[in-house]
PDB file of C-alpha atoms in Angstrom:
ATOM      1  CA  UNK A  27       8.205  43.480 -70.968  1.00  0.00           C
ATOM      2  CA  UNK A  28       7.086  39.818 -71.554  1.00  0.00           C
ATOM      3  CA  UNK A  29       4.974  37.710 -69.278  1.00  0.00           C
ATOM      4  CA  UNK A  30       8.223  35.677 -68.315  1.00  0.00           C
ATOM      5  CA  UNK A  31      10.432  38.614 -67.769  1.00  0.00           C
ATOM      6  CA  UNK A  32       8.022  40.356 -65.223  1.00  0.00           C
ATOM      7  CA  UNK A  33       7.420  36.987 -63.850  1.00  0.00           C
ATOM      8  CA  UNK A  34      11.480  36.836 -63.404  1.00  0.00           C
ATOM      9  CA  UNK A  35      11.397  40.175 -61.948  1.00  0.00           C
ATOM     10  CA  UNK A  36       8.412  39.554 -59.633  1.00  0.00           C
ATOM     11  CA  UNK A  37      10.233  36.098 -58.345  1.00  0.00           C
ATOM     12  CA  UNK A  38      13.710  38.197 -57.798  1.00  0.00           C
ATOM     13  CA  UNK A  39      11.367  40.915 -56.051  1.00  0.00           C
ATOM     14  CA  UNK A  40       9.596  38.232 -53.924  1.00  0.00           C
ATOM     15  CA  UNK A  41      13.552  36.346 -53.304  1.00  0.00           C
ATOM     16  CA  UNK A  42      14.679  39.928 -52.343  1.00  0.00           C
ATOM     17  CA  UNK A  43      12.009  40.484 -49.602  1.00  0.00           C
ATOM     18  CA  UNK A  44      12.451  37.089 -48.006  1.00  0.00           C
ATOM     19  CA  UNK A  45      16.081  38.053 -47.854  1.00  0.00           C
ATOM     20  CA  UNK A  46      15.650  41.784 -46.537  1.00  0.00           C
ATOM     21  CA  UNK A  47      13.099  39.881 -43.872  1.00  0.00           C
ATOM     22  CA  UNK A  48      15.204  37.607 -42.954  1.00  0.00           C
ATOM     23  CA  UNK A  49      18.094  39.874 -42.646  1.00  0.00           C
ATOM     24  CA  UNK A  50      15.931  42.700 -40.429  1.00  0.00           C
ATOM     25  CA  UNK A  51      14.635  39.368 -38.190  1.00  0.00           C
ATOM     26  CA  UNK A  52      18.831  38.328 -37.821  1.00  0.00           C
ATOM     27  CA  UNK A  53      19.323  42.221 -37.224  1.00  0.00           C
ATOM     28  CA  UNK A  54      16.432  42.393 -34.767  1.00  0.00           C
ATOM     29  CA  UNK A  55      17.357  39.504 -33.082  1.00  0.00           C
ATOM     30  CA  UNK A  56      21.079  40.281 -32.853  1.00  0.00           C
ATOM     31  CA  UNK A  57      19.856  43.583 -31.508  1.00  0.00           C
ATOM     32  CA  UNK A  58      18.133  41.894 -28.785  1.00  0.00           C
ATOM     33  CA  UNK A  59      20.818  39.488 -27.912  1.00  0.00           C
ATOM     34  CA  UNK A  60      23.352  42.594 -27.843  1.00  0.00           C
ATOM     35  CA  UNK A  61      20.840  44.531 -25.544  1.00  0.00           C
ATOM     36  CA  UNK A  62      20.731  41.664 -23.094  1.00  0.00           C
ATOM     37  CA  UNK A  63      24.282  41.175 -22.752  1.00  0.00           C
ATOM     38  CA  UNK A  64      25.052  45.121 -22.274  1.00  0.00           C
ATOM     39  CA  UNK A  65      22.928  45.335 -19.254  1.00  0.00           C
ATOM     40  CA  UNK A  66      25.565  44.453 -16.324  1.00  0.00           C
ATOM     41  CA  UNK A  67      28.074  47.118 -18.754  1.00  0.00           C
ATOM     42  CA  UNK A  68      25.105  49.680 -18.241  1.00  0.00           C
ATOM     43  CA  UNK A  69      25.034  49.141 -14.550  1.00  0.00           C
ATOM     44  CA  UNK A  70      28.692  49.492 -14.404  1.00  0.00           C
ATOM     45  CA  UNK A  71      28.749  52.851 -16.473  1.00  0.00           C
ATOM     46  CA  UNK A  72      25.450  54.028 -14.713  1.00  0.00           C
ATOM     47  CA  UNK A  73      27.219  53.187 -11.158  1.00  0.00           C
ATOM     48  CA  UNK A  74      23.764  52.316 -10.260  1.00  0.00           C
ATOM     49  CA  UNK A  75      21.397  49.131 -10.077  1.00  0.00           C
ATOM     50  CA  UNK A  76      17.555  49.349 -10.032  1.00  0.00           C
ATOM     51  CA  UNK A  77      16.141  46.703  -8.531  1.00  0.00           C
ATOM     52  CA  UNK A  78      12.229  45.727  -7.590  1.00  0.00           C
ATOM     53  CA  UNK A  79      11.915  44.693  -4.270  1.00  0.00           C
ATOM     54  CA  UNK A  80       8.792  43.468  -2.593  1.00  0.00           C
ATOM     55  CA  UNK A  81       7.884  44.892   0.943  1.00  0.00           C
ATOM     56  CA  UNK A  82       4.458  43.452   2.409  1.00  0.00           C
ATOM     57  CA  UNK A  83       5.425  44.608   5.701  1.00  0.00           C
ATOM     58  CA  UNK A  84       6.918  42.743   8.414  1.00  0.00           C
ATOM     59  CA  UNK A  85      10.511  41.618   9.025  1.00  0.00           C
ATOM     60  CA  UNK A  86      11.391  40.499   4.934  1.00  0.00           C
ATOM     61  CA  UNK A  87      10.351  43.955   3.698  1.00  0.00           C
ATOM     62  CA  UNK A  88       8.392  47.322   4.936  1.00  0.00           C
ATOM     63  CA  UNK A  89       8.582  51.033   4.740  1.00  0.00           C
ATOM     64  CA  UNK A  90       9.906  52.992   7.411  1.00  0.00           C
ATOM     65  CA  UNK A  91       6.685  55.028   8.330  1.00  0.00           C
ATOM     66  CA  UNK A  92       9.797  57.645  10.357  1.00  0.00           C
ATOM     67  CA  UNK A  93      12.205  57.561   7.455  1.00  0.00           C
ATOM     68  CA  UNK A  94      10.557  56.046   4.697  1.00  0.00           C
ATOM     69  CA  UNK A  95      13.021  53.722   3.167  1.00  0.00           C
ATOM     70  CA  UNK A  96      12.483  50.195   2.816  1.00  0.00           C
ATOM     71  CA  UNK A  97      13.730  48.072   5.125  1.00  0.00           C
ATOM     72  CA  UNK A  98      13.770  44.585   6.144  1.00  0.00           C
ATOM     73  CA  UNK A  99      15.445  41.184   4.286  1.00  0.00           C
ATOM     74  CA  UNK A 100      14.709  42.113   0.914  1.00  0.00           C
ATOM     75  CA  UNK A 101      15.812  45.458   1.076  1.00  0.00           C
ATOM     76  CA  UNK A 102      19.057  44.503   2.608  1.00  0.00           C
ATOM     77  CA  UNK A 103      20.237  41.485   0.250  1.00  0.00           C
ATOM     78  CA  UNK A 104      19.275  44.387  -2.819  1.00  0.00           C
ATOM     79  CA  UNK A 105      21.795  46.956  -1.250  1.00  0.00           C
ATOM     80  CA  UNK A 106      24.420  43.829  -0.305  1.00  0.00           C
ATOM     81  CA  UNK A 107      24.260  42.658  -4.155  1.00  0.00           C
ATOM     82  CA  UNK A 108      25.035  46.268  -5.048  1.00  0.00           C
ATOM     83  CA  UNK A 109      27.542  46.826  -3.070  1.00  0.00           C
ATOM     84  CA  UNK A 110      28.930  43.556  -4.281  1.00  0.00           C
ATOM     85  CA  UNK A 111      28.605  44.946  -7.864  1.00  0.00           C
ATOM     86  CA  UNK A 112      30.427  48.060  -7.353  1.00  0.00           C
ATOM     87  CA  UNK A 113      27.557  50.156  -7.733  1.00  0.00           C
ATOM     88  CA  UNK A 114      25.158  52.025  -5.795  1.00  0.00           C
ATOM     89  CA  UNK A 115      21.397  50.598  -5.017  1.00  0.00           C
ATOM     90  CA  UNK A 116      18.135  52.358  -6.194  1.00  0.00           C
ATOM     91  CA  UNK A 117      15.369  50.260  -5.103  1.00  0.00           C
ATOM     92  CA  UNK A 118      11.828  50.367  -6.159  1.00  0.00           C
ATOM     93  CA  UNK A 119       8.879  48.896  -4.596  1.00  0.00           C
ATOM     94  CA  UNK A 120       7.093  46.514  -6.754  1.00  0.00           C
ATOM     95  CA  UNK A 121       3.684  44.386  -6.402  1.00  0.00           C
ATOM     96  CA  UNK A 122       2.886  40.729  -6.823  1.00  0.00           C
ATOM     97  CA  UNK A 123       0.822  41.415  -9.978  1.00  0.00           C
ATOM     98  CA  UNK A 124       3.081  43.649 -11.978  1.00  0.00           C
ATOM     99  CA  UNK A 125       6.788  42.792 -11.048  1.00  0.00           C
ATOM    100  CA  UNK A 126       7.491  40.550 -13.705  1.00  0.00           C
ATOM    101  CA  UNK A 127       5.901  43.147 -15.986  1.00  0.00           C
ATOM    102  CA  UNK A 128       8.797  45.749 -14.537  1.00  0.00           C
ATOM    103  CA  UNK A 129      11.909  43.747 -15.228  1.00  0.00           C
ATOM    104  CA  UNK A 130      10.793  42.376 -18.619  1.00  0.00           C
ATOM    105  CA  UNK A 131      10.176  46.238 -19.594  1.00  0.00           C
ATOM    106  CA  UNK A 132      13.323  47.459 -18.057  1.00  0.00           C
ATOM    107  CA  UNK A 133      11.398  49.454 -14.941  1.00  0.00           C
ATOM    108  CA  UNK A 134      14.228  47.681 -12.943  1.00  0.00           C
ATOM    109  CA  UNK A 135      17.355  45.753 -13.481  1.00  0.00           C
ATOM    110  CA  UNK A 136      16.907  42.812 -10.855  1.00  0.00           C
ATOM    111  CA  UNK A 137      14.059  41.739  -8.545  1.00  0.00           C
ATOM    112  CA  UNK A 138      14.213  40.675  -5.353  1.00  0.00           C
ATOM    113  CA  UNK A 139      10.564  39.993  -4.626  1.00  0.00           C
ATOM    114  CA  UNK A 140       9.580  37.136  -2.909  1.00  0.00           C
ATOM    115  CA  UNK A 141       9.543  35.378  -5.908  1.00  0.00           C
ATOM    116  CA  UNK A 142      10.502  31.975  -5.974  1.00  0.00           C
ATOM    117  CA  UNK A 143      11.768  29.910  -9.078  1.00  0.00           C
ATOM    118  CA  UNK A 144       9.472  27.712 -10.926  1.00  0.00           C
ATOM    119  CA  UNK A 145       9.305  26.295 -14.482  1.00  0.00           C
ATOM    120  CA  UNK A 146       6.834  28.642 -15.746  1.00  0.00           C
ATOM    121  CA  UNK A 147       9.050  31.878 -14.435  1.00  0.00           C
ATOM    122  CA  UNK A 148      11.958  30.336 -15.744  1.00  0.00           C
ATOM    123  CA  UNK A 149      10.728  30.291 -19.338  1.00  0.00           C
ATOM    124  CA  UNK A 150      10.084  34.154 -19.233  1.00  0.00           C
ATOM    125  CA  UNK A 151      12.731  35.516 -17.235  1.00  0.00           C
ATOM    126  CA  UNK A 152      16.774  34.760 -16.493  1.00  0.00           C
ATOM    127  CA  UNK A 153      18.396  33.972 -12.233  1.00  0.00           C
ATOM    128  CA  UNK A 154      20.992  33.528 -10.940  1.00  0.00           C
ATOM    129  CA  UNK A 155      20.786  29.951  -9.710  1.00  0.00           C
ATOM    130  CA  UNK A 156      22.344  29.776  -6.319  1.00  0.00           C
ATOM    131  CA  UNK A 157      19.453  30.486  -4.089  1.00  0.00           C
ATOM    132  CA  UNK A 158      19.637  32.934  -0.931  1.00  0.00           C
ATOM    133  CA  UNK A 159      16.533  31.602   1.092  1.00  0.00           C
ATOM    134  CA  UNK A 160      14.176  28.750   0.584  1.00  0.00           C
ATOM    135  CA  UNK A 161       9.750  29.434   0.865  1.00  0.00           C
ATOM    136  CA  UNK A 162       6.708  28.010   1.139  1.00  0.00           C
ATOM    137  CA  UNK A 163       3.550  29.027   1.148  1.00  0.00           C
ATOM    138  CA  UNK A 164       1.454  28.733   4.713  1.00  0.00           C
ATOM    139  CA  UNK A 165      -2.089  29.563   5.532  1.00  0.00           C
ATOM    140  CA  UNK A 166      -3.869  32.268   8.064  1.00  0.00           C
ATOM    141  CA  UNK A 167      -6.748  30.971   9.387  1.00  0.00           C
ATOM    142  CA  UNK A 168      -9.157  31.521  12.162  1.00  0.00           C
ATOM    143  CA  UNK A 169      -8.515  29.488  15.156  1.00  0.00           C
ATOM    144  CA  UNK A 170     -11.784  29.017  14.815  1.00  0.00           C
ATOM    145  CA  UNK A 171     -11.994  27.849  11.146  1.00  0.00           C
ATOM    146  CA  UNK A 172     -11.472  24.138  12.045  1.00  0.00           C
ATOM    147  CA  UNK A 173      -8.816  23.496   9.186  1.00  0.00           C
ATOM    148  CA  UNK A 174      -5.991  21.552  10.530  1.00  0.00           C
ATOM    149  CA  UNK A 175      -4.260  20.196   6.820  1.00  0.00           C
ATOM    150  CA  UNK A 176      -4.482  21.549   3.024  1.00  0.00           C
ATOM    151  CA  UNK A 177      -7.046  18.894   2.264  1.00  0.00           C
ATOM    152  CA  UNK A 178      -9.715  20.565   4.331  1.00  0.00           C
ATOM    153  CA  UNK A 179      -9.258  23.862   1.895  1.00  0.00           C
ATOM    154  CA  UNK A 180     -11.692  21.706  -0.328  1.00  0.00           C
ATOM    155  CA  UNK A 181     -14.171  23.392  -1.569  1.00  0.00           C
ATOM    156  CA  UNK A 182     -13.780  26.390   0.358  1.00  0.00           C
ATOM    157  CA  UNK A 183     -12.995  30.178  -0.554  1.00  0.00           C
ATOM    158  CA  UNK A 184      -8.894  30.947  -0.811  1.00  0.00           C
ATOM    159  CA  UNK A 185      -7.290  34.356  -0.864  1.00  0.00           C
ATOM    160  CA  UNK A 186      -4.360  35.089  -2.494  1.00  0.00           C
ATOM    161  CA  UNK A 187      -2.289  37.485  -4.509  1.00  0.00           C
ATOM    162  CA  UNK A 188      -3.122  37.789  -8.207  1.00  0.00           C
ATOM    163  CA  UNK A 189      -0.182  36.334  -9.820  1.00  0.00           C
ATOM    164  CA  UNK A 190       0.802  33.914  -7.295  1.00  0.00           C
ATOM    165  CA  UNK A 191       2.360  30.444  -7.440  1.00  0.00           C
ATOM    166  CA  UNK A 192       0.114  29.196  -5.312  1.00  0.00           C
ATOM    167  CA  UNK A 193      -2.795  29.610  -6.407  1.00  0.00           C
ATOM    168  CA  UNK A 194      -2.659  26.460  -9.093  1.00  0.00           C
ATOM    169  CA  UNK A 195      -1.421  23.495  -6.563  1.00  0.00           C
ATOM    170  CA  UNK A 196      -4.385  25.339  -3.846  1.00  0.00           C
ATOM    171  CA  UNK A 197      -6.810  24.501  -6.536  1.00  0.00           C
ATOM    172  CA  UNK A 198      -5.622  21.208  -8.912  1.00  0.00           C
ATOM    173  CA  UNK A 199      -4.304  19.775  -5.791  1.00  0.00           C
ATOM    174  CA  UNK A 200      -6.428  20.728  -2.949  1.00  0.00           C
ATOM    175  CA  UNK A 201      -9.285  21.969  -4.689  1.00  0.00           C
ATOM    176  CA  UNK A 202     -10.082  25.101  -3.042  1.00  0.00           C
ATOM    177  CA  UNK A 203     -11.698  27.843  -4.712  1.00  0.00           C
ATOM    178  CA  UNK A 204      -8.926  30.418  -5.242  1.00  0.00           C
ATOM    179  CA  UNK A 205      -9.425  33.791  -5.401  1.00  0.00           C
ATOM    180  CA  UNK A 206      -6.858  36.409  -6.272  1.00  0.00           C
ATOM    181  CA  UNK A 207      -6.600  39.963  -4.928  1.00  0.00           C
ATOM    182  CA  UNK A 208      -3.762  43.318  -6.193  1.00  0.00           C
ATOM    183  CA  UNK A 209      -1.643  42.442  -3.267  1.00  0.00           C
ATOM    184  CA  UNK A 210      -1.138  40.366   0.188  1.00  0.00           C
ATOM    185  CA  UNK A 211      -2.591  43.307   2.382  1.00  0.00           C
ATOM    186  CA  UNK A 212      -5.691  43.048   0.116  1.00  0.00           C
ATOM    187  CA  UNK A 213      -5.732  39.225   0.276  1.00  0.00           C
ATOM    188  CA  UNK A 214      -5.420  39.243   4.078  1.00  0.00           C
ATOM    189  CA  UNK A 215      -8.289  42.007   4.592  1.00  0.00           C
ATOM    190  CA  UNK A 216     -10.829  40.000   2.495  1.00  0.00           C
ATOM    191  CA  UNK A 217      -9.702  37.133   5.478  1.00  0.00           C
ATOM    192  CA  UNK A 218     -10.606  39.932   8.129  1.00  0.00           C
ATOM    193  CA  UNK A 219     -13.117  40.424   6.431  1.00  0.00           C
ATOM    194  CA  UNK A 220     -14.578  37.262   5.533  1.00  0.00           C
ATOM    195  CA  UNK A 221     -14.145  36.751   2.357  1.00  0.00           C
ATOM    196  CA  UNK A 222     -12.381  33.227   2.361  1.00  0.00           C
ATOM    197  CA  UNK A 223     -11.788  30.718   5.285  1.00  0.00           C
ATOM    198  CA  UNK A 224      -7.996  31.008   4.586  1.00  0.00           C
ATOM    199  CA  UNK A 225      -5.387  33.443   3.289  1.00  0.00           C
ATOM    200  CA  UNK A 226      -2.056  31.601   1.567  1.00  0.00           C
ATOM    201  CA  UNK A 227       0.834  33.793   1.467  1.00  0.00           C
ATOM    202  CA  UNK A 228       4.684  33.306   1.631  1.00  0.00           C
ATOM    203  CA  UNK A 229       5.462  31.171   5.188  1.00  0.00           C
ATOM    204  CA  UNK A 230       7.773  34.123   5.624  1.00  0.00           C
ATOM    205  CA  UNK A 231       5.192  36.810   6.083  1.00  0.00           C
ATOM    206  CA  UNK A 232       2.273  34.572   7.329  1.00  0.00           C
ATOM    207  CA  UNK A 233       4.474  33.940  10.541  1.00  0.00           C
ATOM    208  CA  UNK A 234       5.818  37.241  11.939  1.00  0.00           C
ATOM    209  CA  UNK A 235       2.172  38.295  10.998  1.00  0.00           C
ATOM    210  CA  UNK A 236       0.662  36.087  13.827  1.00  0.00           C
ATOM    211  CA  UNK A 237       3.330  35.811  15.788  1.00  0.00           C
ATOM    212  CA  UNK A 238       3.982  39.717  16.686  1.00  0.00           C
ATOM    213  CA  UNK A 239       1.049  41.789  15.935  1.00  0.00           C
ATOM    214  CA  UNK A 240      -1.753  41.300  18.585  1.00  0.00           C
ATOM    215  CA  UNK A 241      -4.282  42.215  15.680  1.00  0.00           C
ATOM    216  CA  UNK A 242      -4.037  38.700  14.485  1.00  0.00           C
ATOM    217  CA  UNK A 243      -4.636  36.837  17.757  1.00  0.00           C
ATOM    218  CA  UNK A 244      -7.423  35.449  16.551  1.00  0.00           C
ATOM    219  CA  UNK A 245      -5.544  33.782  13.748  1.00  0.00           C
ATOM    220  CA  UNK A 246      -3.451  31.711  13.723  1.00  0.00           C
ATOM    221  CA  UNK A 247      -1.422  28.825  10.823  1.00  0.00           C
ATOM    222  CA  UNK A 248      -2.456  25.541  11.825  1.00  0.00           C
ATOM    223  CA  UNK A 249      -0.915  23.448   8.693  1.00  0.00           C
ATOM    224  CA  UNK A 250       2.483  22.462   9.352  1.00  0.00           C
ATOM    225  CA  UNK A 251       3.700  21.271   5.981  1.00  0.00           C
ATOM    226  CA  UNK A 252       4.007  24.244   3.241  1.00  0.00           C
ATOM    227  CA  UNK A 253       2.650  24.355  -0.057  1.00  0.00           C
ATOM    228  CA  UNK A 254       4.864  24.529  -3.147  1.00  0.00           C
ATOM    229  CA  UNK A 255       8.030  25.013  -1.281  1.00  0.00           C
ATOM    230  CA  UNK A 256      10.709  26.696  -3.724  1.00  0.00           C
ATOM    231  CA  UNK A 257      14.054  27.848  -3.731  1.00  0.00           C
ATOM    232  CA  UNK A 258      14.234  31.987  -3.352  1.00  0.00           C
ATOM    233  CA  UNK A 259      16.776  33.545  -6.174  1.00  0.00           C
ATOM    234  CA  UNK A 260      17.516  36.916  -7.581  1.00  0.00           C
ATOM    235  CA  UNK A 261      16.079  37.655 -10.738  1.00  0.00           C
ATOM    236  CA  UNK A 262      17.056  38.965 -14.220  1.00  0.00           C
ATOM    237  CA  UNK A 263      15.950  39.229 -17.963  1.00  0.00           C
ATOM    238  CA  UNK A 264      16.305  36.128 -19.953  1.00  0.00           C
ATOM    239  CA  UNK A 265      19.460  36.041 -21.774  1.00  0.00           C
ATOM    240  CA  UNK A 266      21.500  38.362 -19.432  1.00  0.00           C
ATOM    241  CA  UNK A 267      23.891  35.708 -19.211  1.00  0.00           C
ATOM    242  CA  UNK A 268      26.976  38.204 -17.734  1.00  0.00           C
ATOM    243  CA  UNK A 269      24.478  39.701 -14.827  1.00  0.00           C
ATOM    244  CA  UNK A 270      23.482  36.470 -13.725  1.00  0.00           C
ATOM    245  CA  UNK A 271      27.566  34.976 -13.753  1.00  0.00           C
ATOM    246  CA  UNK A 272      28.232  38.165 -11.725  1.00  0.00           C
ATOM    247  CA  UNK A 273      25.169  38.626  -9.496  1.00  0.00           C
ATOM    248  CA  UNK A 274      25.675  34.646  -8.575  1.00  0.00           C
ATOM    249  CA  UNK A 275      29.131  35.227  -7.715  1.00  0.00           C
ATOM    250  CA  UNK A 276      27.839  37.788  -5.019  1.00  0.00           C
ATOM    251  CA  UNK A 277      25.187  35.354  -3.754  1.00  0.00           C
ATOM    252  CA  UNK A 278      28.241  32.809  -3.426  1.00  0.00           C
ATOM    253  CA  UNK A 279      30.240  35.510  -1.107  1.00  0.00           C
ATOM    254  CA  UNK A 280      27.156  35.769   0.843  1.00  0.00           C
ATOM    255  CA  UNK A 281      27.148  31.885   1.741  1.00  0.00           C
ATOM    256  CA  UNK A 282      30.822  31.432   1.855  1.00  0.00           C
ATOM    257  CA  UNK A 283      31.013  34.167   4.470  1.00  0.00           C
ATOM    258  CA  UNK A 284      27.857  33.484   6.463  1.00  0.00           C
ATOM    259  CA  UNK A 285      26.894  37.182   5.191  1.00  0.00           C
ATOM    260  CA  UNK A 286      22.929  35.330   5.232  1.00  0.00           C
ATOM    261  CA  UNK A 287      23.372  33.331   8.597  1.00  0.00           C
ATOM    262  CA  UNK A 288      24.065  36.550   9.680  1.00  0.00           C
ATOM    263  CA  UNK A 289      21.386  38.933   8.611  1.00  0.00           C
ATOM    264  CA  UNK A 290      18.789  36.001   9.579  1.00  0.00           C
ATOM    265  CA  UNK A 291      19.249  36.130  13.032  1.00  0.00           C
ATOM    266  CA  UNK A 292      19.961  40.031  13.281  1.00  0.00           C
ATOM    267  CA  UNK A 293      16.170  40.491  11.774  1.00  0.00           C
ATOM    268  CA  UNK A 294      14.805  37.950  14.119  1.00  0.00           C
ATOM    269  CA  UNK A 295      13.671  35.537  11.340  1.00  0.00           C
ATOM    270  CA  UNK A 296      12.450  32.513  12.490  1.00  0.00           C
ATOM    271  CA  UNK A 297      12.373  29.588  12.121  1.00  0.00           C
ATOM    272  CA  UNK A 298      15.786  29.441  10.770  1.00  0.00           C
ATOM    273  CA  UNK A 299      15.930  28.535   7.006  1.00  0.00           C
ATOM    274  CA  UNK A 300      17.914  25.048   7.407  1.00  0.00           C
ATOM    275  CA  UNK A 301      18.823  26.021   3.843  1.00  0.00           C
ATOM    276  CA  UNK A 302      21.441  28.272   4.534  1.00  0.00           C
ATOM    277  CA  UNK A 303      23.227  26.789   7.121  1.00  0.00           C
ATOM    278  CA  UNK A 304      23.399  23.765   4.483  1.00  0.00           C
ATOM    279  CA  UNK A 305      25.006  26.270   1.209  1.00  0.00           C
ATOM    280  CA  UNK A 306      27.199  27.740   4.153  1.00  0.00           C
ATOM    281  CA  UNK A 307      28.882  24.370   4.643  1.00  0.00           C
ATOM    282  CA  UNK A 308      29.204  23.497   0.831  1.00  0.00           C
ATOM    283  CA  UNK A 309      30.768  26.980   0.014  1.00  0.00           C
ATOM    284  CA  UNK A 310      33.404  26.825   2.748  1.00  0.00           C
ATOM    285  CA  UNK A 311      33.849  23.195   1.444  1.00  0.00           C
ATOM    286  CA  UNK A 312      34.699  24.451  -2.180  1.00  0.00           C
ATOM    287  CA  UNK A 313      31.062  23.357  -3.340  1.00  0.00           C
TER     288      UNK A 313
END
């Protein structure tokens, strides 16, 4: 074989690869896309949904110490959305540090988990966009503490949960000195314990906290504005384009009907989220 015939057959070789690459990368990719679309098919043939749901204890999500299902606002919208798929609800308990890591791996189909959308989460993962409650994050303090507004955070020891949206506007915009702990209960007993002057948490468990367990009566949440408020929505894998169309039609029904208005005030949750009352009057309205 001559120098230009092996150099032929090295540049057909080389040709060949790029095309078996970029065939196994089209493959790979149409795999993907194919995987992500079968998901609400799988649900459908499985008869069941899995979805993460946060419970940090209080009225948006605990365990039942007597029967030991989860219970609470979280729990119920994730057996509601089932039962508006046509399928039955498995729900798994999830933490703030690892429940993105369980829907991206396929752990769980959907989260409801306290998680609120933001640009960052909405690179990574797929929602359906019509929110079911709106949150914010407040701050337990000691009455004592003297902190009356975000601003006096400065400088000062934070607690949080690791992963939390809150911890970057706490310390760009406030500049307190966050510091992130496995979960809320952890975050709130480094507070009890000293650790940090303030704990920031969803508004939604930072008020029944205070307001019903006489634990707390030294604490209290002095700030009245919320940090980072952000629309609440149900969660899915990027791409699942056919769960989110039919898990937003469910979160439709549940405004249209006043299903949310409804479950609000049977769980005692207040304040009211002004939200809802507003998506109840656009869905009747045909919005």
């Amino acid at each position: 074989m001559t120098i230009r015939k092996a150099a032929s057959h090295q540049a057909v070789g080389i040709a060949g690869g790029y095309i078996s690459l970029t065939l196994t990368l089209a493959l790979a990719l149409a795999a993907g896309a194919a995987h992500a679309d079968a998901t609400l098919d799988k649900i459908k043939q499985r008869g069941t949904v899995t979805i993460g749901v946060l419970a940090n204890g209080g009225v948006f999500g605990s365990l039942d110490p007597a029967t030991q299902q989860l219970v609470g606002w979280n729990p119920e919208l994730a057996r509601e959305l089932a039962k508006g798929l046509g399928v039955k609800a498995e729900l798994v308990q999830v933490q703030t540090a690892t429940r993105t890591q369980f829907l991206i791996s396929g752990k769980v189909d959907l989260l409801i988990a306290s998680m609120e959308l933001n640009p960052e989460r909405a690179e990574i993962l797929g929602y359906a966009p019509t929110p079911f409650f709106r949150v914010g994050g407040a701050a337990a303090t000691l009455k004592t503490s003297g902190i009356a507004k975000w601003e006096d955070l400065r400088g000062k020891p934070v607690c949080v949960s690791q992963g939390s949206s809150f911890a970057k506007p706490l310390s760009s915009d406030y500049g307190a000195v966050v510091k992130g702990y496995k979960s809320s209960s952890d975050s709130l007993l480094a507070l009890r314990g000293g650790q940090c002057v303030a704990a920031v948490h969803d508004s939604t468990l930072i008020h029944p906290l205070l307001r019903n367990n006489p634990e707390w009566a030294d604490y209290h949440a002095p700030i009245a504005t919320e940090v980072l408020p952000a629309n609440s929505v149900v969660w899915t894998r990027k791409g699942e384009a056919d769960t989110i169309a039919a898990v937003d039609k469910v979160v439709q029904d549940w405004h249209r009907s006043g299903w949310l208005i409804a479950t609000e005030k049977r769980l005692g949750i207040e304040p009211a989220q002004p939200l809802l009352q507003e998506l109840h009057a656009k869905a009747k309205q045909g919005g």
